[in-house]
Amino acid sequence: MIARTTRGTGGRWPLIWLALLWQLTTPALAWNAAGHRLIAYLAWESMDPTTRSAVAGVLRRHPDFARWQARAGDADPDLGAFLEASTWPDDIRHDRRFFSAGLEEPTPALPGFPDMERRLNWHYVDRPPDSGQAAAASAGQLDRQLVALAHTLADPRSSVGERAYALPWLIHLVGDAHQPLHAASRYGSDGQGDSGGNAVEIVNPFQPHDPSTNLHRYWDELPGPPWLRGRQLQSTARSLSALYQPPPVSGTPAQWIAESRELARTAAYPPAGDAVPTISATFHANSLELARRRVVEAGYRLAEELKRLFADHGGGQ
């Protein structure tokens, strides 16, 4: 468990740093890299040594482990790999070894990979926030893949290679499940959705260098700048852990997604008005609070999920 900082004078600087970080945002996918690394760091610090060892052993068998080590530069190689694994499903979107099904020709399968598909539809599941809305069937598989990946990791019949491929995906998708606009889209009378807010243009005055954006990107960037790493990442994670207690119930993937869908209904969209709404100070403050809380919940829940999955057989090492 991460030690909780005090709220006296000595504990103020991490919180001030945290507040500054939340104002600096750049383009990203899903929770951006900072969000996923924060979730992973919170989870790592919350896991017991046995679970950490089992998780690290599986990640060492991933075909991109050497790449993670070269990029992480962390004094603790197992923590470094865990943090890099948390962003890997987004990183491969820009990796030419991989392909996007239906958009590109398949690329040759490399050793250790089942194939090189980017699996873009694993990151989300579009459902209308209001149950009465008509909606086209969602291509998103976030809900199904969280269950399938957990099954692969828990099944003693799974090969080490299967577990090594599944684990970074699970780490990442637990985070995605806690982003409200990865679980919902608003739908029009024609039954077509806004792709989790991607089709909702907004003006974000709290990002003066790039105020024109869309609502999904706005939410993705709330956890902080994507370059957040090292001591700054650790300081920010500890500040978050001081602000928010672990969730009282770990829950299930279905419950995490249901929470996100409800938050999409009640809090993720700015009030109706202008065709291109401008984010208000009140909406921004509420969104920051919600994003911080969801990052912390995802971190603790990821730790509990991995402890459960690796409890019996240590990931097949």
PDB file of C-alpha atoms in Angstrom:
ATOM      1  CA  MET A   1       0.000   0.000   0.000  1.00  0.00           C
ATOM      2  CA  ILE A   2       1.275   3.482  -0.811  1.00  0.00           C
ATOM      3  CA  ALA A   3       2.093   5.547   2.255  1.00  0.00           C
ATOM      4  CA  ARG A   4      -0.388   8.397   2.617  1.00  0.00           C
ATOM      5  CA  THR A   5       1.046  11.897   2.810  1.00  0.00           C
ATOM      6  CA  THR A   6      -0.128  14.302   5.488  1.00  0.00           C
ATOM      7  CA  ARG A   7      -2.053  17.473   4.739  1.00  0.00           C
ATOM      8  CA  GLY A   8       0.308  19.670   6.728  1.00  0.00           C
ATOM      9  CA  THR A   9       2.906  21.990   5.229  1.00  0.00           C
ATOM     10  CA  GLY A  10       5.276  19.135   4.377  1.00  0.00           C
ATOM     11  CA  GLY A  11       2.594  17.391   2.298  1.00  0.00           C
ATOM     12  CA  ARG A  12       1.541  20.408   0.250  1.00  0.00           C
ATOM     13  CA  TRP A  13       4.152  20.326  -2.499  1.00  0.00           C
ATOM     14  CA  PRO A  14       3.118  16.983  -4.038  1.00  0.00           C
ATOM     15  CA  LEU A  15      -0.469  18.246  -4.169  1.00  0.00           C
ATOM     16  CA  ILE A  16       0.578  21.535  -5.751  1.00  0.00           C
ATOM     17  CA  TRP A  17       2.612  19.599  -8.335  1.00  0.00           C
ATOM     18  CA  LEU A  18      -0.407  17.387  -8.966  1.00  0.00           C
ATOM     19  CA  ALA A  19      -2.620  20.415  -9.569  1.00  0.00           C
ATOM     20  CA  LEU A  20      -0.135  21.825 -12.078  1.00  0.00           C
ATOM     21  CA  LEU A  21       0.127  18.544 -13.943  1.00  0.00           C
ATOM     22  CA  TRP A  22      -3.591  18.381 -14.485  1.00  0.00           C
ATOM     23  CA  GLN A  23      -3.478  21.620 -16.450  1.00  0.00           C
ATOM     24  CA  LEU A  24      -0.934  20.282 -18.981  1.00  0.00           C
ATOM     25  CA  THR A  25      -2.510  18.065 -21.592  1.00  0.00           C
ATOM     26  CA  THR A  26      -1.561  16.791 -25.048  1.00  0.00           C
ATOM     27  CA  PRO A  27      -3.215  14.404 -27.512  1.00  0.00           C
ATOM     28  CA  ALA A  28      -3.559  10.786 -26.379  1.00  0.00           C
ATOM     29  CA  LEU A  29      -5.605   7.623 -26.791  1.00  0.00           C
ATOM     30  CA  ALA A  30      -7.793   6.076 -24.088  1.00  0.00           C
ATOM     31  CA  TRP A  31      -6.709   7.376 -20.695  1.00  0.00           C
ATOM     32  CA  ASN A  32      -3.465   8.817 -21.991  1.00  0.00           C
ATOM     33  CA  ALA A  33      -0.069   7.341 -21.120  1.00  0.00           C
ATOM     34  CA  ALA A  34       0.025   9.256 -17.836  1.00  0.00           C
ATOM     35  CA  GLY A  35      -3.347   7.850 -16.804  1.00  0.00           C
ATOM     36  CA  HIS A  36      -2.389   4.254 -17.530  1.00  0.00           C
ATOM     37  CA  ARG A  37       1.001   4.582 -15.833  1.00  0.00           C
ATOM     38  CA  LEU A  38      -0.584   6.146 -12.753  1.00  0.00           C
ATOM     39  CA  ILE A  39      -3.081   3.281 -12.565  1.00  0.00           C
ATOM     40  CA  ALA A  40      -0.283   0.745 -12.987  1.00  0.00           C
ATOM     41  CA  TYR A  41       1.928   2.380 -10.356  1.00  0.00           C
ATOM     42  CA  LEU A  42      -0.924   2.505  -7.848  1.00  0.00           C
ATOM     43  CA  ALA A  43      -1.629  -1.167  -8.537  1.00  0.00           C
ATOM     44  CA  TRP A  44       2.038  -2.192  -8.249  1.00  0.00           C
ATOM     45  CA  GLU A  45       2.431  -0.451  -4.884  1.00  0.00           C
ATOM     46  CA  SER A  46      -0.765  -2.115  -3.656  1.00  0.00           C
ATOM     47  CA  MET A  47       0.186  -5.672  -4.663  1.00  0.00           C
ATOM     48  CA  ASP A  48       1.829  -8.085  -2.257  1.00  0.00           C
ATOM     49  CA  PRO A  49       5.349  -9.356  -3.131  1.00  0.00           C
ATOM     50  CA  THR A  50       4.051 -12.760  -4.220  1.00  0.00           C
ATOM     51  CA  THR A  51       1.660 -11.272  -6.762  1.00  0.00           C
ATOM     52  CA  ARG A  52       4.300  -8.839  -7.994  1.00  0.00           C
ATOM     53  CA  SER A  53       6.738 -11.689  -8.548  1.00  0.00           C
ATOM     54  CA  ALA A  54       4.174 -13.765 -10.442  1.00  0.00           C
ATOM     55  CA  VAL A  55       3.126 -10.839 -12.629  1.00  0.00           C
ATOM     56  CA  ALA A  56       6.738  -9.891 -13.348  1.00  0.00           C
ATOM     57  CA  GLY A  57       7.552 -13.475 -14.328  1.00  0.00           C
ATOM     58  CA  VAL A  58       4.809 -13.515 -16.943  1.00  0.00           C
ATOM     59  CA  LEU A  59       5.740 -10.111 -18.358  1.00  0.00           C
ATOM     60  CA  ARG A  60       9.343 -11.276 -18.807  1.00  0.00           C
ATOM     61  CA  ARG A  61       8.036 -13.790 -21.344  1.00  0.00           C
ATOM     62  CA  HIS A  62       6.305 -11.158 -23.479  1.00  0.00           C
ATOM     63  CA  PRO A  63       7.991 -10.743 -26.893  1.00  0.00           C
ATOM     64  CA  ASP A  64       8.305  -6.966 -26.357  1.00  0.00           C
ATOM     65  CA  PHE A  65       9.845  -7.231 -22.886  1.00  0.00           C
ATOM     66  CA  ALA A  66      13.288  -6.099 -24.125  1.00  0.00           C
ATOM     67  CA  ARG A  67      11.706  -3.050 -25.756  1.00  0.00           C
ATOM     68  CA  TRP A  68       9.980  -2.166 -22.500  1.00  0.00           C
ATOM     69  CA  GLN A  69      13.242  -2.447 -20.585  1.00  0.00           C
ATOM     70  CA  ALA A  70      15.071  -0.200 -23.047  1.00  0.00           C
ATOM     71  CA  ARG A  71      12.359   2.445 -22.882  1.00  0.00           C
ATOM     72  CA  ALA A  72      11.583   2.350 -19.160  1.00  0.00           C
ATOM     73  CA  GLY A  73      15.047   3.029 -17.748  1.00  0.00           C
ATOM     74  CA  ASP A  74      13.687   2.195 -14.305  1.00  0.00           C
ATOM     75  CA  ALA A  75      15.921   1.115 -11.427  1.00  0.00           C
ATOM     76  CA  ASP A  76      13.417  -1.662 -10.751  1.00  0.00           C
ATOM     77  CA  PRO A  77      13.160  -3.587 -14.044  1.00  0.00           C
ATOM     78  CA  ASP A  78       9.981  -5.398 -12.996  1.00  0.00           C
ATOM     79  CA  LEU A  79       8.194  -2.151 -12.135  1.00  0.00           C
ATOM     80  CA  GLY A  80       9.480  -0.604 -15.360  1.00  0.00           C
ATOM     81  CA  ALA A  81       8.069  -3.471 -17.414  1.00  0.00           C
ATOM     82  CA  PHE A  82       4.734  -3.271 -15.582  1.00  0.00           C
ATOM     83  CA  LEU A  83       4.412   0.456 -16.336  1.00  0.00           C
ATOM     84  CA  GLU A  84       5.363  -0.006 -19.991  1.00  0.00           C
ATOM     85  CA  ALA A  85       2.967  -2.941 -20.344  1.00  0.00           C
ATOM     86  CA  SER A  86       0.137  -0.674 -19.176  1.00  0.00           C
ATOM     87  CA  THR A  87       0.474   1.519 -22.297  1.00  0.00           C
ATOM     88  CA  TRP A  88       1.490  -1.209 -24.778  1.00  0.00           C
ATOM     89  CA  PRO A  89      -2.031  -1.738 -26.274  1.00  0.00           C
ATOM     90  CA  ASP A  90      -2.058   1.975 -27.188  1.00  0.00           C
ATOM     91  CA  ASP A  91       1.590   2.072 -28.245  1.00  0.00           C
ATOM     92  CA  ILE A  92       1.055  -0.556 -30.940  1.00  0.00           C
ATOM     93  CA  ARG A  93      -1.387   1.740 -32.730  1.00  0.00           C
ATOM     94  CA  HIS A  94       1.674   3.497 -34.132  1.00  0.00           C
ATOM     95  CA  ASP A  95       3.859   0.392 -34.505  1.00  0.00           C
ATOM     96  CA  ARG A  96       4.283  -0.723 -38.137  1.00  0.00           C
ATOM     97  CA  ARG A  97       4.732  -4.337 -37.085  1.00  0.00           C
ATOM     98  CA  PHE A  98       0.998  -4.362 -36.335  1.00  0.00           C
ATOM     99  CA  PHE A  99      -2.088  -3.788 -38.481  1.00  0.00           C
ATOM    100  CA  SER A 100      -5.651  -2.568 -38.007  1.00  0.00           C
ATOM    101  CA  ALA A 101      -8.189  -5.130 -39.200  1.00  0.00           C
ATOM    102  CA  GLY A 102     -10.431  -3.871 -41.971  1.00  0.00           C
ATOM    103  CA  LEU A 103      -8.143  -0.906 -42.641  1.00  0.00           C
ATOM    104  CA  GLU A 104      -4.787  -2.462 -43.504  1.00  0.00           C
ATOM    105  CA  GLU A 105      -3.397  -5.671 -44.880  1.00  0.00           C
ATOM    106  CA  PRO A 106      -2.300  -8.149 -42.171  1.00  0.00           C
ATOM    107  CA  THR A 107       1.392  -8.041 -41.297  1.00  0.00           C
ATOM    108  CA  PRO A 108       3.457 -11.210 -40.730  1.00  0.00           C
ATOM    109  CA  ALA A 109       3.127 -12.762 -37.282  1.00  0.00           C
ATOM    110  CA  LEU A 110       6.312 -12.421 -35.238  1.00  0.00           C
ATOM    111  CA  PRO A 111       7.562 -14.976 -32.680  1.00  0.00           C
ATOM    112  CA  GLY A 112       5.573 -14.895 -29.455  1.00  0.00           C
ATOM    113  CA  PHE A 113       2.516 -13.146 -30.886  1.00  0.00           C
ATOM    114  CA  PRO A 114      -0.722 -14.936 -31.835  1.00  0.00           C
ATOM    115  CA  ASP A 115      -0.985 -12.382 -34.685  1.00  0.00           C
ATOM    116  CA  MET A 116      -0.213  -8.700 -35.181  1.00  0.00           C
ATOM    117  CA  GLU A 117      -3.753  -7.287 -35.038  1.00  0.00           C
ATOM    118  CA  ARG A 118      -4.097  -4.057 -33.044  1.00  0.00           C
ATOM    119  CA  ARG A 119      -7.564  -5.034 -31.754  1.00  0.00           C
ATOM    120  CA  LEU A 120      -8.843  -1.462 -31.696  1.00  0.00           C
ATOM    121  CA  ASN A 121     -12.348  -2.541 -30.688  1.00  0.00           C
ATOM    122  CA  TRP A 122     -11.155  -4.068 -27.419  1.00  0.00           C
ATOM    123  CA  HIS A 123     -10.728  -0.638 -25.809  1.00  0.00           C
ATOM    124  CA  TYR A 124     -14.384   0.355 -25.555  1.00  0.00           C
ATOM    125  CA  VAL A 125     -18.009  -0.698 -25.544  1.00  0.00           C
ATOM    126  CA  ASP A 126     -20.500   1.893 -26.807  1.00  0.00           C
ATOM    127  CA  ARG A 127     -23.794   1.835 -24.948  1.00  0.00           C
ATOM    128  CA  PRO A 128     -26.320   4.650 -24.601  1.00  0.00           C
ATOM    129  CA  PRO A 129     -26.134   6.320 -21.172  1.00  0.00           C
ATOM    130  CA  ASP A 130     -29.940   6.403 -21.116  1.00  0.00           C
ATOM    131  CA  SER A 131     -31.372   2.913 -21.383  1.00  0.00           C
ATOM    132  CA  GLY A 132     -34.340   4.113 -23.442  1.00  0.00           C
ATOM    133  CA  GLN A 133     -32.201   5.371 -26.338  1.00  0.00           C
ATOM    134  CA  ALA A 134     -32.210   3.466 -29.600  1.00  0.00           C
ATOM    135  CA  ALA A 135     -28.695   2.427 -30.512  1.00  0.00           C
ATOM    136  CA  ALA A 136     -26.867   0.552 -33.224  1.00  0.00           C
ATOM    137  CA  ALA A 137     -25.018  -2.545 -32.072  1.00  0.00           C
ATOM    138  CA  SER A 138     -21.596  -1.680 -30.677  1.00  0.00           C
ATOM    139  CA  ALA A 139     -18.494  -3.177 -32.228  1.00  0.00           C
ATOM    140  CA  GLY A 140     -16.669  -2.631 -28.952  1.00  0.00           C
ATOM    141  CA  GLN A 141     -15.580  -5.674 -26.962  1.00  0.00           C
ATOM    142  CA  LEU A 142     -14.244  -4.142 -23.745  1.00  0.00           C
ATOM    143  CA  ASP A 143     -16.739  -5.983 -21.568  1.00  0.00           C
ATOM    144  CA  ARG A 144     -16.149  -9.367 -23.211  1.00  0.00           C
ATOM    145  CA  GLN A 145     -12.379  -9.098 -23.401  1.00  0.00           C
ATOM    146  CA  LEU A 146     -11.965  -8.249 -19.725  1.00  0.00           C
ATOM    147  CA  VAL A 147     -13.680 -11.534 -18.913  1.00  0.00           C
ATOM    148  CA  ALA A 148     -11.829 -13.522 -21.598  1.00  0.00           C
ATOM    149  CA  LEU A 149      -8.394 -12.195 -20.625  1.00  0.00           C
ATOM    150  CA  ALA A 150      -9.003 -12.928 -16.955  1.00  0.00           C
ATOM    151  CA  HIS A 151     -10.003 -16.462 -17.902  1.00  0.00           C
ATOM    152  CA  THR A 152      -6.780 -16.926 -19.880  1.00  0.00           C
ATOM    153  CA  LEU A 153      -4.668 -15.741 -16.949  1.00  0.00           C
ATOM    154  CA  ALA A 154      -6.475 -17.915 -14.417  1.00  0.00           C
ATOM    155  CA  ASP A 155      -6.700 -21.079 -16.506  1.00  0.00           C
ATOM    156  CA  PRO A 156      -3.831 -23.488 -15.659  1.00  0.00           C
ATOM    157  CA  ARG A 157      -4.159 -24.902 -19.167  1.00  0.00           C
ATOM    158  CA  SER A 158      -3.137 -21.583 -20.753  1.00  0.00           C
ATOM    159  CA  SER A 159       0.393 -21.517 -22.085  1.00  0.00           C
ATOM    160  CA  VAL A 160       2.955 -19.057 -20.763  1.00  0.00           C
ATOM    161  CA  GLY A 161       2.839 -17.318 -24.144  1.00  0.00           C
ATOM    162  CA  GLU A 162      -0.928 -16.907 -23.949  1.00  0.00           C
ATOM    163  CA  ARG A 163      -0.636 -15.408 -20.478  1.00  0.00           C
ATOM    164  CA  ALA A 164       2.205 -13.119 -21.527  1.00  0.00           C
ATOM    165  CA  TYR A 165       0.050 -11.740 -24.353  1.00  0.00           C
ATOM    166  CA  ALA A 166      -3.087 -11.442 -22.202  1.00  0.00           C
ATOM    167  CA  LEU A 167      -1.541  -9.685 -19.208  1.00  0.00           C
ATOM    168  CA  PRO A 168      -0.657  -6.279 -20.758  1.00  0.00           C
ATOM    169  CA  TRP A 169      -4.113  -6.190 -22.313  1.00  0.00           C
ATOM    170  CA  LEU A 170      -5.794  -6.836 -18.978  1.00  0.00           C
ATOM    171  CA  ILE A 171      -3.669  -4.198 -17.211  1.00  0.00           C
ATOM    172  CA  HIS A 172      -4.624  -1.673 -19.874  1.00  0.00           C
ATOM    173  CA  LEU A 173      -8.306  -2.514 -20.234  1.00  0.00           C
ATOM    174  CA  VAL A 174      -9.003  -2.295 -16.501  1.00  0.00           C
ATOM    175  CA  GLY A 175      -7.965   1.337 -16.875  1.00  0.00           C
ATOM    176  CA  ASP A 176     -10.088   1.860 -19.989  1.00  0.00           C
ATOM    177  CA  ALA A 177     -13.143   0.446 -18.205  1.00  0.00           C
ATOM    178  CA  HIS A 178     -12.928   3.305 -15.682  1.00  0.00           C
ATOM    179  CA  GLN A 179     -12.969   6.071 -18.326  1.00  0.00           C
ATOM    180  CA  PRO A 180     -16.642   7.113 -18.663  1.00  0.00           C
ATOM    181  CA  LEU A 181     -16.521   7.648 -22.421  1.00  0.00           C
ATOM    182  CA  HIS A 182     -15.062   4.205 -23.058  1.00  0.00           C
ATOM    183  CA  ALA A 183     -18.336   2.747 -21.807  1.00  0.00           C
ATOM    184  CA  ALA A 184     -20.958   4.991 -23.410  1.00  0.00           C
ATOM    185  CA  SER A 185     -21.970   7.054 -26.425  1.00  0.00           C
ATOM    186  CA  ARG A 186     -24.906   9.343 -26.926  1.00  0.00           C
ATOM    187  CA  TYR A 187     -27.139   8.303 -29.810  1.00  0.00           C
ATOM    188  CA  GLY A 188     -29.295  10.388 -32.112  1.00  0.00           C
ATOM    189  CA  SER A 189     -32.771   9.634 -33.394  1.00  0.00           C
ATOM    190  CA  ASP A 190     -31.183   7.749 -36.299  1.00  0.00           C
ATOM    191  CA  GLY A 191     -29.570   5.313 -33.863  1.00  0.00           C
ATOM    192  CA  GLN A 192     -26.039   6.502 -34.670  1.00  0.00           C
ATOM    193  CA  GLY A 193     -23.721   7.284 -31.786  1.00  0.00           C
ATOM    194  CA  ASP A 194     -21.071   9.929 -31.154  1.00  0.00           C
ATOM    195  CA  SER A 195     -18.287   7.330 -30.720  1.00  0.00           C
ATOM    196  CA  GLY A 196     -17.795   7.949 -27.027  1.00  0.00           C
ATOM    197  CA  GLY A 197     -17.726  11.727 -27.462  1.00  0.00           C
ATOM    198  CA  ASN A 198     -15.224  11.659 -30.331  1.00  0.00           C
ATOM    199  CA  ALA A 199     -17.810  13.331 -32.556  1.00  0.00           C
ATOM    200  CA  VAL A 200     -18.576  16.048 -29.964  1.00  0.00           C
ATOM    201  CA  GLU A 201     -16.464  19.122 -30.723  1.00  0.00           C
ATOM    202  CA  ILE A 202     -15.635  21.349 -27.762  1.00  0.00           C
ATOM    203  CA  VAL A 203     -13.473  24.324 -26.822  1.00  0.00           C
ATOM    204  CA  ASN A 204     -11.217  23.731 -23.838  1.00  0.00           C
ATOM    205  CA  PRO A 205      -9.917  27.095 -22.548  1.00  0.00           C
ATOM    206  CA  PHE A 206      -7.837  25.238 -19.945  1.00  0.00           C
ATOM    207  CA  GLN A 207      -5.555  24.095 -22.772  1.00  0.00           C
ATOM    208  CA  PRO A 208      -4.720  27.471 -24.326  1.00  0.00           C
ATOM    209  CA  HIS A 209      -2.163  26.030 -26.777  1.00  0.00           C
ATOM    210  CA  ASP A 210      -4.740  23.693 -28.368  1.00  0.00           C
ATOM    211  CA  PRO A 211      -8.257  24.653 -27.223  1.00  0.00           C
ATOM    212  CA  SER A 212     -10.168  23.069 -30.129  1.00  0.00           C
ATOM    213  CA  THR A 213     -10.664  19.389 -29.406  1.00  0.00           C
ATOM    214  CA  ASN A 214     -13.364  16.773 -28.897  1.00  0.00           C
ATOM    215  CA  LEU A 215     -14.970  15.562 -25.715  1.00  0.00           C
ATOM    216  CA  HIS A 216     -13.401  12.104 -25.747  1.00  0.00           C
ATOM    217  CA  ARG A 217      -9.916  13.502 -26.137  1.00  0.00           C
ATOM    218  CA  TYR A 218     -10.638  15.998 -23.348  1.00  0.00           C
ATOM    219  CA  TRP A 219     -11.440  13.142 -20.953  1.00  0.00           C
ATOM    220  CA  ASP A 220      -8.512  11.030 -22.079  1.00  0.00           C
ATOM    221  CA  GLU A 221      -6.081  13.843 -21.274  1.00  0.00           C
ATOM    222  CA  LEU A 222      -7.343  14.715 -17.786  1.00  0.00           C
ATOM    223  CA  PRO A 223      -4.898  12.455 -15.877  1.00  0.00           C
ATOM    224  CA  GLY A 224      -1.901  14.621 -16.896  1.00  0.00           C
ATOM    225  CA  PRO A 225       0.807  15.041 -19.523  1.00  0.00           C
ATOM    226  CA  PRO A 226       1.761  11.822 -21.332  1.00  0.00           C
ATOM    227  CA  TRP A 227       5.462  12.309 -20.555  1.00  0.00           C
ATOM    228  CA  LEU A 228       4.828  11.793 -16.831  1.00  0.00           C
ATOM    229  CA  ARG A 229       7.378   9.242 -15.571  1.00  0.00           C
ATOM    230  CA  GLY A 230       9.872   8.490 -12.822  1.00  0.00           C
ATOM    231  CA  ARG A 231       9.811  10.487  -9.607  1.00  0.00           C
ATOM    232  CA  GLN A 232       7.149  12.852 -10.914  1.00  0.00           C
ATOM    233  CA  LEU A 233       4.883   9.889 -11.678  1.00  0.00           C
ATOM    234  CA  GLN A 234       5.499   8.429  -8.214  1.00  0.00           C
ATOM    235  CA  SER A 235       4.876  11.777  -6.511  1.00  0.00           C
ATOM    236  CA  THR A 236       1.623  12.250  -8.406  1.00  0.00           C
ATOM    237  CA  ALA A 237       0.457   8.705  -7.604  1.00  0.00           C
ATOM    238  CA  ARG A 238       1.206   9.197  -3.915  1.00  0.00           C
ATOM    239  CA  SER A 239      -0.703  12.464  -3.918  1.00  0.00           C
ATOM    240  CA  LEU A 240      -3.662  10.711  -5.478  1.00  0.00           C
ATOM    241  CA  SER A 241      -3.511   7.937  -2.916  1.00  0.00           C
ATOM    242  CA  ALA A 242      -3.530  10.560  -0.158  1.00  0.00           C
ATOM    243  CA  LEU A 243      -6.627  12.199  -1.624  1.00  0.00           C
ATOM    244  CA  TYR A 244      -8.708   9.077  -2.248  1.00  0.00           C
ATOM    245  CA  GLN A 245      -9.272   5.937  -0.243  1.00  0.00           C
ATOM    246  CA  PRO A 246      -9.421   2.535  -1.949  1.00  0.00           C
ATOM    247  CA  PRO A 247     -12.919   1.743  -3.229  1.00  0.00           C
ATOM    248  CA  PRO A 248     -14.935  -0.205  -0.665  1.00  0.00           C
ATOM    249  CA  VAL A 249     -15.792  -2.915  -3.187  1.00  0.00           C
ATOM    250  CA  SER A 250     -13.476  -4.231  -5.876  1.00  0.00           C
ATOM    251  CA  GLY A 251     -16.393  -5.274  -8.069  1.00  0.00           C
ATOM    252  CA  THR A 252     -16.410  -6.966 -11.450  1.00  0.00           C
ATOM    253  CA  PRO A 253     -15.721  -5.720 -14.988  1.00  0.00           C
ATOM    254  CA  ALA A 254     -19.464  -5.454 -15.571  1.00  0.00           C
ATOM    255  CA  GLN A 255     -19.800  -3.247 -12.485  1.00  0.00           C
ATOM    256  CA  TRP A 256     -16.857  -1.010 -13.492  1.00  0.00           C
ATOM    257  CA  ILE A 257     -18.380  -0.490 -16.919  1.00  0.00           C
ATOM    258  CA  ALA A 258     -21.815   0.181 -15.418  1.00  0.00           C
ATOM    259  CA  GLU A 259     -20.267   2.832 -13.151  1.00  0.00           C
ATOM    260  CA  SER A 260     -18.584   4.480 -16.131  1.00  0.00           C
ATOM    261  CA  ARG A 261     -21.796   4.408 -18.127  1.00  0.00           C
ATOM    262  CA  GLU A 262     -23.658   6.119 -15.275  1.00  0.00           C
ATOM    263  CA  LEU A 263     -20.919   8.748 -15.010  1.00  0.00           C
ATOM    264  CA  ALA A 264     -21.225   9.324 -18.756  1.00  0.00           C
ATOM    265  CA  ARG A 265     -24.941   9.931 -18.235  1.00  0.00           C
ATOM    266  CA  THR A 266     -24.566  12.303 -15.282  1.00  0.00           C
ATOM    267  CA  ALA A 267     -21.192  14.023 -15.582  1.00  0.00           C
ATOM    268  CA  ALA A 268     -19.160  13.411 -18.753  1.00  0.00           C
ATOM    269  CA  TYR A 269     -21.058  15.677 -21.175  1.00  0.00           C
ATOM    270  CA  PRO A 270     -21.129  19.488 -20.784  1.00  0.00           C
ATOM    271  CA  PRO A 271     -24.555  21.092 -20.476  1.00  0.00           C
ATOM    272  CA  ALA A 272     -26.468  21.379 -23.736  1.00  0.00           C
ATOM    273  CA  GLY A 273     -26.332  24.791 -25.361  1.00  0.00           C
ATOM    274  CA  ASP A 274     -23.930  25.944 -28.022  1.00  0.00           C
ATOM    275  CA  ALA A 275     -23.277  23.708 -31.007  1.00  0.00           C
ATOM    276  CA  VAL A 276     -19.613  23.670 -29.954  1.00  0.00           C
ATOM    277  CA  PRO A 277     -19.694  24.060 -26.155  1.00  0.00           C
ATOM    278  CA  THR A 278     -16.902  25.761 -24.209  1.00  0.00           C
ATOM    279  CA  ILE A 279     -15.794  23.892 -21.115  1.00  0.00           C
ATOM    280  CA  SER A 280     -16.662  25.948 -18.027  1.00  0.00           C
ATOM    281  CA  ALA A 281     -14.552  26.254 -14.891  1.00  0.00           C
ATOM    282  CA  THR A 282     -17.168  24.318 -12.918  1.00  0.00           C
ATOM    283  CA  PHE A 283     -17.374  21.491 -15.449  1.00  0.00           C
ATOM    284  CA  HIS A 284     -13.582  21.310 -15.643  1.00  0.00           C
ATOM    285  CA  ALA A 285     -13.160  21.165 -11.866  1.00  0.00           C
ATOM    286  CA  ASN A 286     -15.796  18.424 -11.576  1.00  0.00           C
ATOM    287  CA  SER A 287     -14.243  16.475 -14.444  1.00  0.00           C
ATOM    288  CA  LEU A 288     -10.773  16.630 -12.874  1.00  0.00           C
ATOM    289  CA  GLU A 289     -12.167  15.355  -9.591  1.00  0.00           C
ATOM    290  CA  LEU A 290     -13.978  12.506 -11.295  1.00  0.00           C
ATOM    291  CA  ALA A 291     -10.957  11.533 -13.417  1.00  0.00           C
ATOM    292  CA  ARG A 292      -8.650  11.488 -10.390  1.00  0.00           C
ATOM    293  CA  ARG A 293     -11.036   9.294  -8.462  1.00  0.00           C
ATOM    294  CA  ARG A 294     -11.494   6.874 -11.351  1.00  0.00           C
ATOM    295  CA  VAL A 295      -7.717   6.533 -11.805  1.00  0.00           C
ATOM    296  CA  VAL A 296      -7.342   5.613  -8.136  1.00  0.00           C
ATOM    297  CA  GLU A 297     -10.248   3.166  -8.245  1.00  0.00           C
ATOM    298  CA  ALA A 298      -8.779   1.505 -11.318  1.00  0.00           C
ATOM    299  CA  GLY A 299      -5.369   1.171  -9.668  1.00  0.00           C
ATOM    300  CA  TYR A 300      -6.623  -0.530  -6.544  1.00  0.00           C
ATOM    301  CA  ARG A 301      -9.043  -2.718  -8.466  1.00  0.00           C
ATOM    302  CA  LEU A 302      -6.311  -3.814 -10.864  1.00  0.00           C
ATOM    303  CA  ALA A 303      -4.197  -4.888  -7.895  1.00  0.00           C
ATOM    304  CA  GLU A 304      -7.079  -6.908  -6.465  1.00  0.00           C
ATOM    305  CA  GLU A 305      -7.842  -8.494  -9.826  1.00  0.00           C
ATOM    306  CA  LEU A 306      -4.238  -9.581 -10.346  1.00  0.00           C
ATOM    307  CA  LYS A 307      -3.986 -10.919  -6.804  1.00  0.00           C
ATOM    308  CA  ARG A 308      -7.100 -13.018  -7.448  1.00  0.00           C
ATOM    309  CA  LEU A 309      -5.953 -14.279 -10.845  1.00  0.00           C
ATOM    310  CA  PHE A 310      -2.444 -15.213  -9.742  1.00  0.00           C
ATOM    311  CA  ALA A 311      -3.334 -16.538  -6.296  1.00  0.00           C
ATOM    312  CA  ASP A 312      -3.548 -20.251  -7.140  1.00  0.00           C
ATOM    313  CA  HIS A 313      -0.850 -20.931  -9.683  1.00  0.00           C
ATOM    314  CA  GLY A 314       1.364 -17.858  -9.869  1.00  0.00           C
ATOM    315  CA  GLY A 315       0.630 -17.295 -13.540  1.00  0.00           C
ATOM    316  CA  GLY A 316       1.955 -20.689 -14.581  1.00  0.00           C
ATOM    317  CA  GLN A 317       5.621 -19.985 -13.913  1.00  0.00           C
TER     318      GLN A 317
END
